[in-house]
Coordinates of C-alpha atoms in Angstrom, one line a residue:
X1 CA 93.2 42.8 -55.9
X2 CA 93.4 39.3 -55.0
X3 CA 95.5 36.3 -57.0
X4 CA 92.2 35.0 -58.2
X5 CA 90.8 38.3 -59.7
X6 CA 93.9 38.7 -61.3
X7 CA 93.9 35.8 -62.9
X8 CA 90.4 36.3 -64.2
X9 CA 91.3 40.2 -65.2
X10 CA 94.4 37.7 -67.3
X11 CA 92.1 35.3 -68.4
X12 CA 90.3 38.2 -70.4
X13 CA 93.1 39.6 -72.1
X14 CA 94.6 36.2 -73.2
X15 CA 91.8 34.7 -74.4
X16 CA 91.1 36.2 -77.8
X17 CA 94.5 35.7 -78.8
X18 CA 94.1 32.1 -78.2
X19 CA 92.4 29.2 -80.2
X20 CA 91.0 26.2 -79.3
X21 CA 91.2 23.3 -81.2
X22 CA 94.3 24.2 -82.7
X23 CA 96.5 21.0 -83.6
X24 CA 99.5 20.0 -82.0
X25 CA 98.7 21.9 -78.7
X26 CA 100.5 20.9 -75.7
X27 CA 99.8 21.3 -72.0
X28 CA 101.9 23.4 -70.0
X29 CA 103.9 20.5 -67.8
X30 CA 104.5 22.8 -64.6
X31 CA 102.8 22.8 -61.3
X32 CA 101.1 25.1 -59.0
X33 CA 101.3 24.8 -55.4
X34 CA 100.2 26.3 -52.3
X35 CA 102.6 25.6 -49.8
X36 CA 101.1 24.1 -46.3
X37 CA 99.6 26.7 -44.2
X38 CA 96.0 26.6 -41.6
X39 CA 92.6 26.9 -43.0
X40 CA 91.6 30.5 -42.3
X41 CA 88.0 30.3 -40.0
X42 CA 86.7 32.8 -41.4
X43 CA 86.1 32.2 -45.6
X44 CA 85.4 28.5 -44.2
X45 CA 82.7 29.9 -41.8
X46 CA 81.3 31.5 -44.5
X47 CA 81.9 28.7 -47.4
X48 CA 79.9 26.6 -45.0
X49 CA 77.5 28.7 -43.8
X50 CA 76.2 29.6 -48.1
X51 CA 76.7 25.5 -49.0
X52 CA 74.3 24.9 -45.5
X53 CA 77.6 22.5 -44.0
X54 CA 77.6 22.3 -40.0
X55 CA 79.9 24.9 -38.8
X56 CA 81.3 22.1 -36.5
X57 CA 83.0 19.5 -37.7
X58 CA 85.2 18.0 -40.5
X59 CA 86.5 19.8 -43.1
X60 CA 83.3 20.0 -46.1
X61 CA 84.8 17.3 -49.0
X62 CA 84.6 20.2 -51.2
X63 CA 86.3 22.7 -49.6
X64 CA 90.2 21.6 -50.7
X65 CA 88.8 22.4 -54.1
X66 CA 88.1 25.7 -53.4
X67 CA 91.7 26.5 -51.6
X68 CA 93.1 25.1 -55.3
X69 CA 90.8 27.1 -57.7
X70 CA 93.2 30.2 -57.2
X71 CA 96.0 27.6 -58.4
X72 CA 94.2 26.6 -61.2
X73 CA 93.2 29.6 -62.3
X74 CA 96.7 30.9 -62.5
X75 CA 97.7 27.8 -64.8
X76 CA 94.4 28.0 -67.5
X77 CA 95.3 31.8 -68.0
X78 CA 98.5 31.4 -68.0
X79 CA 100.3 32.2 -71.9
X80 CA 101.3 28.3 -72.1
X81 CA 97.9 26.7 -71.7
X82 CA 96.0 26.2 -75.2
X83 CA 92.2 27.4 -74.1
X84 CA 90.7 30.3 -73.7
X85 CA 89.6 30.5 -70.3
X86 CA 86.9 32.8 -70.9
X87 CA 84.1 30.6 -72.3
X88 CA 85.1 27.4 -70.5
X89 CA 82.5 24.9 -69.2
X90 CA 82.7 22.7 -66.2
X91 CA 81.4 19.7 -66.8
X92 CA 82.1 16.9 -64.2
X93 CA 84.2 16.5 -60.8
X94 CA 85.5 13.4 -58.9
X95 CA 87.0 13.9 -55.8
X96 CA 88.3 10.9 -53.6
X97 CA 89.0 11.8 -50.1
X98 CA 91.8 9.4 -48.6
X99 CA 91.7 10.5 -45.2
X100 CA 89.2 13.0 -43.3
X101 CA 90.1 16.3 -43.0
X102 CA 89.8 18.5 -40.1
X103 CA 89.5 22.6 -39.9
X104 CA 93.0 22.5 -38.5
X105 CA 94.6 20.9 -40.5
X106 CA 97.6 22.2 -42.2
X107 CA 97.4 21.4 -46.2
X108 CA 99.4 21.8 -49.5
X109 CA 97.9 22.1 -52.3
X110 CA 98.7 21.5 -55.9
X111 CA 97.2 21.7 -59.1
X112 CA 98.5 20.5 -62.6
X113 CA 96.4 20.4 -65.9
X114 CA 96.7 16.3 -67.1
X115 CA 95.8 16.0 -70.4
X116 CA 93.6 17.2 -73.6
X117 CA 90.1 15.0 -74.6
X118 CA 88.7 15.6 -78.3
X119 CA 84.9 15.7 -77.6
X120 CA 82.1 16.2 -79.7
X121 CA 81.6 19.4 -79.0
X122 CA 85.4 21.1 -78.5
X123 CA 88.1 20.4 -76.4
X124 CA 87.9 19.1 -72.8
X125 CA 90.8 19.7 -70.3
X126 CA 91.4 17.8 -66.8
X127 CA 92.2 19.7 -64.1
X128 CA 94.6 17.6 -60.9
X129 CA 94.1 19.3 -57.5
X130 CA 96.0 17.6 -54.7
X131 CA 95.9 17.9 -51.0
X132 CA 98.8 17.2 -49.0
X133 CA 99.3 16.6 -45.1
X134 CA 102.4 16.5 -43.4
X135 CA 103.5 14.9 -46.9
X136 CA 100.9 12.4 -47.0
X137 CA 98.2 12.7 -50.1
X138 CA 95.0 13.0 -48.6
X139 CA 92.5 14.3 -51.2
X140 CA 92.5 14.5 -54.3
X141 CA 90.1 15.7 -57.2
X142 CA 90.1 15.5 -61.1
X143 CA 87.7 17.9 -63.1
X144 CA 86.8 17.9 -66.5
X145 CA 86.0 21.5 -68.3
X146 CA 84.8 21.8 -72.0
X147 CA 86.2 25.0 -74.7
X148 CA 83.6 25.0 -77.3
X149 CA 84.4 25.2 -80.8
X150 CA 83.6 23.5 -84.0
X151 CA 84.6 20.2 -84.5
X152 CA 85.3 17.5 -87.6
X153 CA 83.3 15.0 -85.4
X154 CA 81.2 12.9 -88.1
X155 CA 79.9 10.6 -85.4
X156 CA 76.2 11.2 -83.6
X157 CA 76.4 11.7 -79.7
X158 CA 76.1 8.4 -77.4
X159 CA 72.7 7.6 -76.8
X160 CA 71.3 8.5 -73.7
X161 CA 70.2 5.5 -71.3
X162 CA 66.5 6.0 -70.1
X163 CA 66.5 8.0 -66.8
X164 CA 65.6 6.9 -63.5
X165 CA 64.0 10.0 -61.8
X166 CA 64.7 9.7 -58.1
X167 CA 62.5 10.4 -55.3
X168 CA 62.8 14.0 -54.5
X169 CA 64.2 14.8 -50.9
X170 CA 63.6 18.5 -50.7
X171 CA 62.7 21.4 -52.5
X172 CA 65.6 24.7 -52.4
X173 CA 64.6 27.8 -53.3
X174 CA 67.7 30.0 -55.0
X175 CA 67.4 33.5 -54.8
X176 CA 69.0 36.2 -57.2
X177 CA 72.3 36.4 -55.1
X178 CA 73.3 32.9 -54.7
X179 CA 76.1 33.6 -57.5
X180 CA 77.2 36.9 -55.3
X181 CA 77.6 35.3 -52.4
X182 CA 79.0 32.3 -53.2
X183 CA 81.5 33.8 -55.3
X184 CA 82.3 35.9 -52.0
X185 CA 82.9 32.8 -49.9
X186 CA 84.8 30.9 -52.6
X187 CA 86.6 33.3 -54.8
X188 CA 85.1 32.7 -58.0
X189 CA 83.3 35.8 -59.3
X190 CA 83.2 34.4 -63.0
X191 CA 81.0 37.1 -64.6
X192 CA 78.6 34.5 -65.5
X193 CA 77.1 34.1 -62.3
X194 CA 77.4 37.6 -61.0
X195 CA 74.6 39.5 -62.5
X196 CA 72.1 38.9 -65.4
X197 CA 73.8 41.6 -67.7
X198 CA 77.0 40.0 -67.1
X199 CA 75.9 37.1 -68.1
X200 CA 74.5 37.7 -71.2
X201 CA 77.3 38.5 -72.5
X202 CA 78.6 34.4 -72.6
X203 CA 75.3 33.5 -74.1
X204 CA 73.0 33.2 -71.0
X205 CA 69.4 34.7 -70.6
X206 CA 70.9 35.4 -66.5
X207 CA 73.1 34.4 -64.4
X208 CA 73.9 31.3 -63.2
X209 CA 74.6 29.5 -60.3
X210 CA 77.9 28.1 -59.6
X211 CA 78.3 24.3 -60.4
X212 CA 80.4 23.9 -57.3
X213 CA 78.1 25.2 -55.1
X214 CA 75.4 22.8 -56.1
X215 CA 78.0 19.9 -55.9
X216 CA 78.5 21.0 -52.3
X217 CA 74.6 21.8 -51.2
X218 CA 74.1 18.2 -52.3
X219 CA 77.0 17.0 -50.1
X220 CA 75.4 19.3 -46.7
X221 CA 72.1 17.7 -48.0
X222 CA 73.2 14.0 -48.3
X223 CA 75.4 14.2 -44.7
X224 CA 79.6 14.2 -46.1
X225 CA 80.4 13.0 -42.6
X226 CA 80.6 10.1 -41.0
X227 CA 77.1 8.4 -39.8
X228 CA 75.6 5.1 -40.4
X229 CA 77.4 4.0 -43.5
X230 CA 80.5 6.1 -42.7
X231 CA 81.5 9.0 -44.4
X232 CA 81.2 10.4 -48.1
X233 CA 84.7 8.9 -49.7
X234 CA 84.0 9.6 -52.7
X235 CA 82.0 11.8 -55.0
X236 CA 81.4 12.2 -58.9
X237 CA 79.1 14.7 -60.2
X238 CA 78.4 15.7 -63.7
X239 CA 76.8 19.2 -64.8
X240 CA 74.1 18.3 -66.9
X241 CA 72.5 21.9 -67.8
X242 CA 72.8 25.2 -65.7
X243 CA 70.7 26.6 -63.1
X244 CA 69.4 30.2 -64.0
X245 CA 69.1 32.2 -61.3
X246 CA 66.6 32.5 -59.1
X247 CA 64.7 29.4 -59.6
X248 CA 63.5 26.3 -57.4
X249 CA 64.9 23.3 -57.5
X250 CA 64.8 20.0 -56.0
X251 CA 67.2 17.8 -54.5
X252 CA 66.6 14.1 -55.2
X253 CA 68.1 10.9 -53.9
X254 CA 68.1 7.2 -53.4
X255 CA 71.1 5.3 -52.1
X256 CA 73.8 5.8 -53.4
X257 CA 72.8 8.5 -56.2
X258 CA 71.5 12.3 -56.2
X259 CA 70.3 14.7 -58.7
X260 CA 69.4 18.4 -59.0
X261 CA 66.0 18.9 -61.2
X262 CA 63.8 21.9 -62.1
X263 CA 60.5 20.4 -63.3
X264 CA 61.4 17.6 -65.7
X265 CA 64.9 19.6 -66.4
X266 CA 67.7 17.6 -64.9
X267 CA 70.5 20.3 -63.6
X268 CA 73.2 17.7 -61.7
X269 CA 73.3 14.0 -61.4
X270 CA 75.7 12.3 -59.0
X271 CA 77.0 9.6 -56.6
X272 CA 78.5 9.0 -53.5
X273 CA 80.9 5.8 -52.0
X274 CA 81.3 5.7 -48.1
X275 CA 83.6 4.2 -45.7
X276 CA 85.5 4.4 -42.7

């Protein structure tokens, strides 16, 4: 059994016995790390080939992200850390790449969880992967993920600003194993996006796909290396509702920004910087 399903086999005996919300709770202050070793071809190949990245190339921005999930699995079902894993919600990313990464490269990786955010609707933790090279910090991503649970909250949720539908860019049609297959190139075979029975069980009419994969089939579809206007630098994406499995979607885009929408139902909304 890998580290990861461990963690997840973990993550479902710890979480009853914790509760979210409960005052005074602290954030374990340790680290995780991955110590620097090659990217192995192979789950890479296959990452890439699932996310529709160029099998050539540099290293997909999203991909460092995926060598740390292990990590930070191991720290949110850890005894120490406050949430239940099993229930959580991920609900943006920023990643900021400093340098570009190549296949080859040798990187070390470490995750730490940076603080605790009341919100309106539970508890939202932020998640610090880091990518290392020959010392140097070379990527880096924060990620927020929501624990739902009642709340004292008295105040109404922000008001949304009117949205700007972009032009659509293409049309991507999901079939039933997306969540199977991802989860076989990346790791993460979170029940909910496995099959429509396991999914159920956490509230969903089926299964899901993974928010990271949409993050990155945005990324292959925008272009994250270098061309024109120089390469993706940085990325922010925030999961606005889940995409049930299959559907058809489309990818949308003008500048700067992209989104992912079924009908009028907006799934993903993001940006991108570029530079040298």
């Amino acid at each position: 059994m890998s580290d990861l399903s461990l963690s997840l086999v973990r993550g479902a005996v710890t979480s009853p016995f914790k509760r979210a919300g409960r005052p005074g709770a602290a954030l374990p202050t340790g680290r995780e790390e991955l110590p620097p070793s090659r990217i192995a071809p192979g789950p890479l190949a296959a990452y890439s080939r699932i996310c529709g990245f160029a099998g050539t190339g540099p290293l997909p921005l999203t991909y460092p992200h995926v060598l740390g999930f292990p990590l930070a699995m191991r720290l949110m079902t850890g005894r120490d850390f406050p949430l239940p894993v099993l229930g959580l919600v991920h609900t943006w990313i920023e990643i900021t790449a400093h340098r570009a990464l190549q296949p080859t490269d040798e990187l070390g990786i470490t995750v730490h969880a940076a603080g605790l955010t009341p919100h309106r609707r539970g508890t939202e933790v932020t998640m610090v992967t880091e990518a290392r090279r020959a010392g140097e910090l070379v990527w880096e991503s924060r990620s927020g993920y929501l624990s739902r649970h009642a709340t004292e909250a008295t105040t109404p949720p922000p008001g949304r600003a009117p949205h700007r539908e972009l032009p659509a860019v293409a049309e991507w049609r999901l079939p039933t194993d997306l969540g199977r297959r991802y989860g076989a190139a990346s790791g993460d075979r979170n029940p909910i996006h496995l099959h429509p029975v396991t999914a159920r069980l956490f509230g969903f009419p089926r299964h899901i796909a993974h928010g990271m994969w949409t993050v990155a089939r945005c990324l292959a579809e925008t272009g994250d290396t270098a061309g024109a206007q120089g390469r993706v630098r940085t990325v922010r994406a925030d999961f606005k509702a889940p995409v049930l499995l299959p559907s058809t979607v489309s990818y949308a885009a003008d500048g700067t920004a992209f989104e992912v929408r079924g009908g009028s139902r907006v799934h993903l909304t993001g940006s991108v910087t570029r530079g040298a």
